[in-house]
Amino acid sequence: MIATEPYRPKQFNLSGLKGISDRTLEMHFKLYEGYVKETNNLNERIAEFLKDGKVDQDEMPLYSELKRRLGFEFNGMVLHEYYFGNLKKGGGSEPARSSAFLKAAEASFGSYDVWKADFVGVGKMRGVGWAMCYEQPETGRLSNHWISLHQIGEVAGFNPVLVMDVWEHAFLLDYTPAERPKYIEAFFSNIDWTAVEARLKAKRGATVSR
Ligand SMILES: [Fe+2]
């Protein structure tokens, strides 16, 4: 696809979260805007190559590098939108008993607590990346995965439902690197479970197959 319109940064009103300071969020929004800008920049440069309708052999090294960087920058943009989009002031630490998310977690892991232990475990993994809870669209089952950087370890075809940034910039102004578990706890106390649930694609109320 040749982008005809540049992407615009989305706005998120997250002031007043518990355990994640406004200062952190302001810095984080600026970083996110950098990914949007760089995605647009790469798309423009890639479109330049295609103006003559082909990619010449001598263009391949630069073209390849731009394409690789697009995976990083584009996912950097999109994952931050999922992340900010699943937080809210006044968010709760557990989904409602009757919620489709809770039912999916129970059907997939036996209980919400086991699902959470797995997700938190992924979040504590050493390295730079993201903890992801995906929904497998065909079955409605939930599955937690680690993404290195922004793009390594994405599960093709799975639907991101809950997304947690565990790059150190997400918490370094509030916690030390060794205090990542405290940040994860803070993240959980601000989850917008309504937004998470709205991302589920399997039919609401349908039995999740095991
Ligand atoms: Fe981030």
Coordinates of N, CA and C in Angstrom, one line a residue, chain A:
M1 N 0.8 -1.2 0.0 CA 0.0 0.0 0.0 C 0.9 1.2 0.0
I2 N 0.5 2.2 -0.8 CA 1.2 3.5 -0.8 C 0.3 4.4 0.1
A3 N 0.9 4.9 1.2 CA 0.1 5.7 2.1 C -0.2 7.0 1.4
T4 N -1.5 7.4 1.4 CA -1.9 8.6 0.7 C -2.0 9.7 1.8
E5 N -2.3 9.3 3.0 CA -2.5 10.3 4.1 C -1.5 10.0 5.1
P6 N -0.8 11.0 5.7 CA 0.1 10.6 6.8 C -0.7 10.2 8.0
Y7 N -0.1 9.4 8.9 CA -0.8 9.1 10.1 C -0.7 10.3 11.1
R8 N -1.7 10.4 11.9 CA -1.7 11.5 12.8 C -1.7 10.9 14.2
P9 N -0.9 11.5 15.1 CA -0.9 11.0 16.5 C -2.2 11.1 17.1
K10 N -2.6 10.0 17.8 CA -3.9 10.0 18.6 C -3.7 10.7 19.9
Q11 N -4.7 11.3 20.4 CA -4.7 12.0 21.7 C -5.2 11.0 22.8
F12 N -4.6 11.0 23.9 CA -5.0 10.2 25.1 C -5.0 11.0 26.3
N13 N -6.1 11.0 27.0 CA -6.2 11.8 28.2 C -6.1 10.8 29.4
L14 N -4.8 10.7 29.9 CA -4.6 9.7 30.9 C -4.0 10.3 32.2
S15 N -4.2 11.7 32.3 CA -3.7 12.3 33.5 C -4.3 11.8 34.8
G16 N -3.5 11.6 35.8 CA -4.0 11.1 37.1 C -4.0 9.6 37.3
L17 N -3.3 8.9 36.5 CA -3.2 7.4 36.7 C -2.6 7.1 38.1
K18 N -2.8 5.9 38.6 CA -2.2 5.5 39.8 C -0.8 4.8 39.5
G19 N 0.2 5.4 40.1 CA 1.5 4.8 40.0 C 2.3 5.0 38.7
I20 N 1.6 5.7 37.8 CA 2.3 6.0 36.5 C 2.1 7.5 36.4
S21 N 3.2 8.3 36.6 CA 3.1 9.7 36.7 C 2.7 10.5 35.4
D22 N 2.2 11.6 35.6 CA 1.9 12.5 34.4 C 3.2 12.8 33.6
R23 N 4.3 12.9 34.4 CA 5.5 13.2 33.8 C 6.0 12.1 32.9
T24 N 5.8 10.9 33.4 CA 6.1 9.7 32.5 C 5.3 9.7 31.3
L25 N 4.0 9.9 31.5 CA 3.0 9.9 30.3 C 3.4 11.0 29.3
E26 N 3.7 12.2 29.8 CA 4.0 13.2 28.8 C 5.2 12.9 28.0
M27 N 6.2 12.3 28.7 CA 7.5 11.9 28.0 C 7.1 10.7 27.0
H28 N 6.2 9.8 27.4 CA 5.9 8.7 26.6 C 5.1 9.1 25.4
F29 N 4.2 10.1 25.6 CA 3.4 10.6 24.4 C 4.3 11.1 23.4
K30 N 5.4 11.9 23.8 CA 6.3 12.4 22.9 C 7.1 11.3 22.1
L31 N 7.5 10.3 22.8 CA 8.1 9.1 22.2 C 7.2 8.5 21.1
Y32 N 5.9 8.3 21.5 CA 4.9 7.8 20.6 C 4.8 8.7 19.3
E33 N 4.8 10.0 19.5 CA 4.7 10.9 18.4 C 5.9 10.8 17.5
G34 N 7.0 10.4 18.1 CA 8.2 10.2 17.3 C 8.0 9.0 16.3
Y35 N 7.4 7.9 16.8 CA 7.1 6.8 16.0 C 6.1 7.1 14.8
V36 N 5.2 7.9 15.1 CA 4.2 8.3 14.1 C 5.0 9.1 13.0
K37 N 5.8 10.1 13.4 CA 6.5 10.9 12.5 C 7.5 10.0 11.6
E38 N 8.1 9.1 12.3 CA 9.1 8.3 11.5 C 8.4 7.3 10.6
T39 N 7.2 6.8 11.0 CA 6.5 6.0 10.1 C 6.1 6.7 8.8
N40 N 5.6 8.0 9.0 CA 5.2 8.8 7.9 C 6.5 9.1 7.0
N41 N 7.6 9.4 7.6 CA 8.8 9.6 6.9 C 9.2 8.4 6.1
L42 N 9.2 7.3 6.7 CA 9.6 6.0 5.9 C 8.6 5.8 4.8
N43 N 7.4 5.9 5.0 CA 6.4 5.7 4.0 C 6.6 6.6 2.8
E44 N 6.9 7.9 3.1 CA 7.2 8.8 2.0 C 8.4 8.4 1.2
R45 N 9.5 8.0 1.9 CA 10.7 7.6 1.3 C 10.5 6.3 0.4
I46 N 9.8 5.4 1.0 CA 9.5 4.1 0.2 C 8.7 4.4 -1.0
A47 N 7.7 5.4 -0.9 CA 6.9 5.7 -2.1 C 7.7 6.3 -3.2
E48 N 8.8 7.1 -2.8 CA 9.7 7.6 -3.8 C 10.3 6.6 -4.7
F49 N 10.7 5.4 -4.0 CA 11.3 4.3 -4.8 C 10.3 3.8 -5.9
L50 N 9.0 3.8 -5.5 CA 8.0 3.2 -6.4 C 7.5 4.1 -7.5
K51 N 8.0 5.4 -7.5 CA 7.5 6.3 -8.5 C 7.7 5.9 -9.9
D52 N 8.8 5.2 -10.1 CA 9.0 4.7 -11.5 C 8.4 3.3 -11.7
G53 N 7.6 2.8 -10.7 CA 6.9 1.6 -10.9 C 7.7 0.3 -10.6
K54 N 9.0 0.5 -10.1 CA 9.8 -0.7 -9.9 C 10.9 -0.4 -8.8
V55 N 11.4 -1.5 -8.3 CA 12.5 -1.3 -7.4 C 13.8 -1.9 -8.1
D56 N 14.7 -1.0 -8.4 CA 15.9 -1.4 -9.2 C 16.8 -2.1 -8.2
Q57 N 17.7 -3.0 -8.9 CA 18.6 -3.8 -8.1 C 19.5 -2.9 -7.2
D58 N 20.0 -1.7 -7.8 CA 20.9 -0.9 -7.1 C 20.2 -0.1 -6.0
E59 N 18.9 -0.1 -6.0 CA 18.1 0.5 -4.9 C 17.9 -0.4 -3.7
M60 N 18.1 -1.7 -4.0 CA 17.7 -2.7 -3.0 C 18.3 -2.5 -1.6
P61 N 19.6 -2.2 -1.4 CA 20.1 -2.0 0.0 C 19.4 -1.0 0.8
L62 N 19.2 0.2 0.2 CA 18.5 1.3 1.0 C 17.0 0.9 1.1
Y63 N 16.4 0.4 0.1 CA 15.0 0.1 0.1 C 14.8 -1.0 1.2
S64 N 15.7 -2.0 1.3 CA 15.5 -3.1 2.3 C 15.6 -2.5 3.7
E65 N 16.6 -1.6 3.9 CA 16.8 -1.0 5.2 C 15.5 -0.2 5.6
L66 N 15.0 0.5 4.7 CA 13.8 1.3 5.0 C 12.6 0.4 5.3
K67 N 12.4 -0.7 4.6 CA 11.3 -1.6 4.8 C 11.5 -2.3 6.2
R68 N 12.8 -2.6 6.6 CA 13.0 -3.2 7.9 C 12.6 -2.2 9.0
R69 N 13.1 -1.0 8.8 CA 12.8 0.0 9.8 C 11.3 0.3 9.9
L70 N 10.6 0.2 8.8 CA 9.2 0.4 8.8 C 8.5 -0.6 9.8
G71 N 8.9 -1.8 9.8 CA 8.4 -2.8 10.8 C 8.5 -2.3 12.2
F72 N 9.7 -1.8 12.5 CA 10.0 -1.3 13.9 C 9.1 0.0 14.2
E73 N 9.2 0.9 13.3 CA 8.5 2.2 13.6 C 7.0 2.1 13.6
F74 N 6.5 1.3 12.6 CA 5.1 1.2 12.5 C 4.5 0.5 13.7
N75 N 5.1 -0.6 14.1 CA 4.7 -1.3 15.3 C 4.9 -0.5 16.5
G76 N 5.9 0.3 16.6 CA 6.1 1.2 17.7 C 5.0 2.2 17.8
M77 N 4.5 2.6 16.7 CA 3.3 3.5 16.7 C 2.0 2.7 17.2
V78 N 1.8 1.6 16.5 CA 0.5 0.9 16.8 C 0.5 0.3 18.2
L79 N 1.6 -0.3 18.7 CA 1.5 -0.9 20.0 C 1.3 0.2 21.1
H80 N 1.9 1.4 20.9 CA 1.6 2.4 21.9 C 0.2 2.8 21.9
E81 N -0.5 2.8 20.7 CA -1.9 3.2 20.7 C -2.7 2.1 21.4
Y82 N -2.4 0.8 21.3 CA -3.0 -0.2 22.0 C -2.8 0.0 23.5
Y83 N -1.5 0.3 23.9 CA -1.1 0.4 25.3 C -1.9 1.6 25.9
F84 N -1.8 2.8 25.4 CA -2.5 3.9 26.0 C -4.0 3.7 25.9
G85 N -4.5 3.0 24.9 CA -5.9 2.8 24.8 C -6.4 1.8 25.8
N86 N -5.6 1.0 26.4 CA -6.1 0.1 27.4 C -5.8 0.5 28.9
L87 N -5.6 1.9 29.0 CA -5.4 2.5 30.3 C -6.5 3.6 30.5
K88 N -6.9 3.8 31.7 CA -7.7 5.0 32.0 C -7.6 5.3 33.5
K89 N -7.9 6.6 33.7 CA -8.0 7.1 35.1 C -9.2 6.4 35.7
G90 N -9.0 5.8 36.9 CA -10.1 5.1 37.5 C -10.3 3.7 37.0
G91 N -9.4 3.2 36.3 CA -9.4 1.8 35.8 C -9.4 0.9 36.9
G92 N -9.8 -0.4 36.7 CA -9.9 -1.3 37.8 C -8.8 -2.4 37.7
S93 N -8.6 -3.0 38.8 CA -7.5 -4.1 38.7 C -8.0 -5.4 38.3
E94 N -9.3 -5.6 38.3 CA -9.8 -6.9 37.8 C -11.1 -6.7 36.9
P95 N -11.2 -7.5 35.9 CA -12.4 -7.3 35.0 C -13.7 -7.8 35.8
A96 N -14.8 -7.3 35.4 CA -16.1 -7.7 36.0 C -16.3 -9.2 35.9
R97 N -17.0 -9.8 36.9 CA -17.2 -11.3 37.0 C -17.9 -11.8 35.7
S98 N -18.8 -10.9 35.2 CA -19.6 -11.4 34.1 C -19.0 -11.1 32.7
S99 N -17.8 -10.5 32.7 CA -17.2 -10.0 31.5 C -16.7 -11.2 30.6
A100 N -16.8 -10.9 29.3 CA -16.4 -11.8 28.3 C -14.9 -12.1 28.4
F101 N -14.1 -11.1 28.8 CA -12.7 -11.3 29.0 C -12.4 -12.3 30.1
L102 N -13.1 -12.1 31.2 CA -12.9 -13.1 32.3 C -13.2 -14.5 31.9
K103 N -14.3 -14.6 31.2 CA -14.8 -16.0 30.7 C -13.7 -16.5 29.8
A104 N -13.2 -15.7 28.9 CA -12.1 -16.2 28.0 C -10.9 -16.6 28.7
A105 N -10.5 -15.8 29.8 CA -9.3 -16.1 30.6 C -9.5 -17.4 31.3
E106 N -10.7 -17.6 31.9 CA -11.0 -18.9 32.6 C -11.0 -20.1 31.6
A107 N -11.6 -19.9 30.5 CA -11.6 -21.0 29.5 C -10.2 -21.3 29.0
S108 N -9.4 -20.3 28.9 CA -8.0 -20.5 28.3 C -7.0 -21.0 29.3
F109 N -7.1 -20.5 30.6 CA -6.1 -20.8 31.6 C -6.6 -21.5 32.8
G110 N -7.9 -21.7 32.9 CA -8.5 -22.3 34.1 C -9.0 -21.3 35.1
S111 N -8.2 -20.2 35.2 CA -8.7 -19.1 36.1 C -8.1 -17.8 35.7
Y112 N -8.7 -16.7 36.1 CA -8.1 -15.4 35.8 C -6.8 -15.3 36.5
D113 N -6.6 -15.8 37.7 CA -5.3 -15.7 38.4 C -4.2 -16.4 37.6
V114 N -4.5 -17.5 37.0 CA -3.4 -18.2 36.3 C -3.1 -17.4 35.0
W115 N -4.2 -16.9 34.3 CA -3.9 -16.0 33.2 C -3.0 -14.8 33.6
K116 N -3.4 -14.2 34.7 CA -2.6 -13.0 35.1 C -1.2 -13.4 35.5
A117 N -1.0 -14.5 36.1 CA 0.4 -15.0 36.5 C 1.2 -15.2 35.2
D118 N 0.6 -15.7 34.2 CA 1.3 -15.9 32.9 C 1.6 -14.5 32.3
F119 N 0.6 -13.6 32.2 CA 0.8 -12.3 31.6 C 1.9 -11.5 32.4
V120 N 1.8 -11.5 33.7 CA 2.8 -10.8 34.5 C 4.2 -11.4 34.3
G121 N 4.2 -12.8 34.2 CA 5.5 -13.5 34.0 C 6.1 -13.0 32.7
V122 N 5.3 -12.9 31.6 CA 5.8 -12.3 30.4 C 6.3 -10.9 30.6
G123 N 5.6 -10.1 31.3 CA 6.0 -8.7 31.6 C 7.3 -8.6 32.3
K124 N 7.6 -9.6 33.1 CA 8.9 -9.6 33.9 C 10.1 -10.1 33.1
M125 N 9.9 -10.6 31.9 CA 11.0 -11.2 31.1 C 12.0 -10.1 30.9
R126 N 13.3 -10.5 31.0 CA 14.4 -9.6 30.8 C 14.4 -9.2 29.3
G127 N 14.8 -8.0 29.1 CA 14.9 -7.5 27.7 C 14.0 -6.4 27.4
V128 N 14.0 -5.8 26.2 CA 13.3 -4.7 25.8 C 12.1 -5.1 25.0
G129 N 10.9 -4.8 25.4 CA 9.8 -5.2 24.6 C 8.4 -5.0 25.2
W130 N 7.5 -5.9 24.9 CA 6.1 -5.8 25.2 C 5.5 -7.1 25.7
A131 N 4.6 -7.0 26.7 CA 3.8 -8.2 27.1 C 2.5 -8.1 26.4
M132 N 2.1 -9.1 25.7 CA 0.9 -9.1 24.9 C -0.1 -10.2 25.3
C133 N -1.3 -9.8 25.4 CA -2.4 -10.9 25.5 C -3.1 -10.8 24.2
Y134 N -3.1 -11.9 23.5 CA -3.8 -12.0 22.2 C -5.0 -12.9 22.4
E135 N -6.0 -12.6 21.5 CA -7.1 -13.5 21.3 C -6.9 -14.3 20.0
Q136 N -7.0 -15.6 20.1 CA -7.0 -16.3 18.8 C -8.4 -16.2 18.2
P137 N -8.5 -15.5 17.1 CA -9.8 -15.2 16.6 C -10.8 -16.4 16.3
E138 N -10.2 -17.5 15.9 CA -11.1 -18.6 15.5 C -11.7 -19.3 16.7
T139 N -11.0 -19.3 17.8 CA -11.5 -20.0 19.0 C -11.8 -19.1 20.2
G140 N -11.4 -17.8 20.2 CA -11.7 -16.9 21.3 C -10.7 -17.2 22.5
R141 N -9.8 -18.1 22.3 CA -8.8 -18.4 23.4 C -7.8 -17.3 23.5
L142 N -7.4 -17.0 24.8 CA -6.4 -16.0 25.0 C -5.0 -16.6 25.1
S143 N -4.0 -15.9 24.7 CA -2.7 -16.4 24.7 C -1.7 -15.3 24.9
N144 N -0.8 -15.4 25.9 CA 0.2 -14.3 26.2 C 1.5 -14.6 25.6
H145 N 2.1 -13.5 25.1 CA 3.3 -13.6 24.3 C 4.3 -12.4 24.6
W146 N 5.5 -12.6 24.3 CA 6.5 -11.6 24.4 C 6.9 -11.1 23.1
I147 N 7.0 -9.7 22.9 CA 7.5 -9.1 21.7 C 8.8 -8.4 22.0
S148 N 9.9 -8.8 21.3 CA 11.1 -8.0 21.5 C 11.1 -6.8 20.6
L149 N 11.7 -5.7 21.1 CA 11.6 -4.4 20.5 C 10.1 -4.1 20.2
H150 N 9.7 -3.9 18.9 CA 8.3 -3.7 18.7 C 7.7 -4.7 17.7
Q151 N 8.6 -5.5 17.2 CA 8.1 -6.3 16.0 C 8.6 -7.8 16.0
I152 N 9.4 -8.2 17.0 CA 9.9 -9.5 16.9 C 9.2 -10.4 17.9
G153 N 8.4 -11.3 17.3 CA 7.6 -12.2 18.1 C 6.1 -12.0 18.0
E154 N 5.7 -11.1 17.1 CA 4.3 -10.9 16.8 C 3.7 -12.2 16.4
V155 N 2.5 -12.5 16.8 CA 1.9 -13.8 16.4 C 0.9 -13.5 15.2
A156 N 1.2 -14.0 14.1 CA 0.5 -13.7 12.9 C -1.0 -14.1 13.1
G157 N -1.9 -13.1 12.8 CA -3.3 -13.4 12.8 C -4.0 -13.4 14.2
F158 N -3.2 -13.2 15.2 CA -3.8 -13.1 16.6 C -4.2 -11.7 16.8
N159 N -5.2 -11.5 17.6 CA -5.8 -10.2 17.9 C -5.3 -9.6 19.2
P160 N -4.5 -8.5 19.2 CA -4.1 -8.0 20.5 C -5.2 -7.5 21.3
V161 N -5.3 -7.9 22.6 CA -6.4 -7.5 23.5 C -5.9 -6.7 24.6
L162 N -4.8 -7.1 25.3 CA -4.2 -6.3 26.3 C -2.7 -6.1 26.0
V163 N -2.3 -4.9 26.1 CA -0.9 -4.6 25.6 C -0.2 -3.8 26.7
M164 N 1.0 -4.3 27.1 CA 1.7 -3.7 28.2 C 3.2 -3.4 27.7
D165 N 3.5 -2.1 27.7 CA 4.8 -1.7 27.4 C 5.7 -1.9 28.6
V166 N 6.8 -2.7 28.4 CA 7.8 -2.9 29.4 C 9.2 -2.4 29.0
W167 N 9.2 -1.6 28.0 CA 10.5 -0.8 27.8 C 10.7 0.0 29.1
E168 N 11.9 0.2 29.4 CA 12.2 1.0 30.7 C 11.7 2.4 30.6
H169 N 11.6 3.0 29.4 CA 11.0 4.4 29.4 C 9.6 4.4 29.9
A170 N 8.9 3.3 29.9 CA 7.5 3.3 30.4 C 7.4 3.5 31.9
F171 N 8.5 3.4 32.6 CA 8.4 3.5 34.1 C 9.6 4.1 34.7
L172 N 10.7 4.4 34.0 CA 12.0 4.8 34.6 C 11.9 6.1 35.4
L173 N 11.0 7.0 35.1 CA 10.9 8.2 35.9 C 10.2 7.9 37.2
D174 N 9.5 6.8 37.3 CA 8.7 6.4 38.6 C 9.4 5.3 39.4
Y175 N 10.1 4.4 38.7 CA 10.7 3.2 39.4 C 12.1 3.0 38.8
T176 N 12.8 2.2 39.6 CA 14.1 1.8 39.1 C 13.9 0.6 38.1
P177 N 14.9 0.3 37.3 CA 14.8 -0.9 36.4 C 14.4 -2.1 37.1
A178 N 15.0 -2.3 38.3 CA 14.7 -3.6 39.1 C 13.3 -3.6 39.7
E179 N 12.7 -2.4 39.7 CA 11.3 -2.3 40.2 C 10.2 -2.5 39.1
R180 N 10.6 -3.2 38.1 CA 9.6 -3.4 37.0 C 8.3 -4.1 37.5
P181 N 8.4 -5.0 38.5 CA 7.1 -5.6 39.0 C 6.2 -4.6 39.6
K182 N 6.8 -3.5 40.3 CA 5.9 -2.5 40.8 C 5.2 -1.7 39.7
Y183 N 5.9 -1.5 38.6 CA 5.2 -0.8 37.5 C 4.1 -1.7 36.9
I184 N 4.4 -3.0 36.9 CA 3.4 -3.9 36.3 C 2.1 -3.9 37.2
E185 N 2.3 -3.8 38.5 CA 1.2 -3.7 39.5 C 0.4 -2.4 39.2
A186 N 1.2 -1.3 39.0 CA 0.6 0.0 38.7 C -0.2 -0.1 37.4
F187 N 0.4 -0.7 36.4 CA -0.3 -0.9 35.1 C -1.7 -1.6 35.3
F188 N -1.7 -2.7 36.1 CA -2.9 -3.4 36.4 C -4.0 -2.6 37.1
S189 N -3.5 -1.6 37.9 CA -4.5 -0.8 38.7 C -5.1 0.3 37.8
N190 N -4.7 0.4 36.6 CA -5.2 1.4 35.7 C -5.8 0.8 34.4
I191 N -6.0 -0.5 34.3 CA -6.5 -1.1 33.1 C -7.9 -0.7 32.8
D192 N -8.2 -0.3 31.6 CA -9.5 0.0 31.1 C -10.1 -1.3 30.5
W193 N -10.8 -2.1 31.4 CA -11.3 -3.4 31.0 C -12.4 -3.3 30.0
T194 N -13.1 -2.2 29.9 CA -14.1 -2.0 28.9 C -13.5 -1.9 27.5
A195 N -12.3 -1.2 27.5 CA -11.6 -1.1 26.2 C -11.0 -2.4 25.8
V196 N -10.5 -3.2 26.8 CA -9.9 -4.5 26.5 C -11.0 -5.4 25.9
E197 N -12.2 -5.4 26.6 CA -13.3 -6.3 26.2 C -13.8 -5.9 24.8
A198 N -13.8 -4.6 24.5 CA -14.3 -4.2 23.2 C -13.4 -4.7 22.0
R199 N -12.2 -5.1 22.4 CA -11.2 -5.6 21.3 C -11.5 -7.1 21.0
L200 N -12.2 -7.8 21.9 CA -12.5 -9.2 21.6 C -13.3 -9.3 20.4
K201 N -12.9 -10.3 19.5 CA -13.7 -10.4 18.2 C -14.6 -11.6 18.2
A202 N -14.2 -12.6 19.0 CA -15.1 -13.8 19.1 C -16.4 -13.4 19.6
K203 N -17.5 -14.0 19.2 CA -18.8 -13.6 19.5 C -19.0 -13.5 21.0
R204 N -19.5 -12.3 21.4 CA -19.8 -12.1 22.9 C -20.7 -13.2 23.4
G205 N -20.4 -13.7 24.5 CA -21.3 -14.7 25.2 C -21.1 -16.1 24.6
A206 N -20.4 -16.2 23.5 CA -20.2 -17.5 22.9 C -19.3 -18.3 23.8
T207 N -19.5 -19.6 23.8 CA -18.6 -20.5 24.6 C -17.3 -20.5 23.9
V208 N -16.3 -20.3 24.7 CA -14.9 -20.3 24.2 C -14.5 -21.8 24.1
S209 N -14.1 -22.2 22.9 CA -13.7 -23.6 22.8 C -12.3 -23.8 23.4
R210 N -12.2 -25.0 24.0 CA -11.0 -25.3 24.7 C -10.0 -26.0 23.7

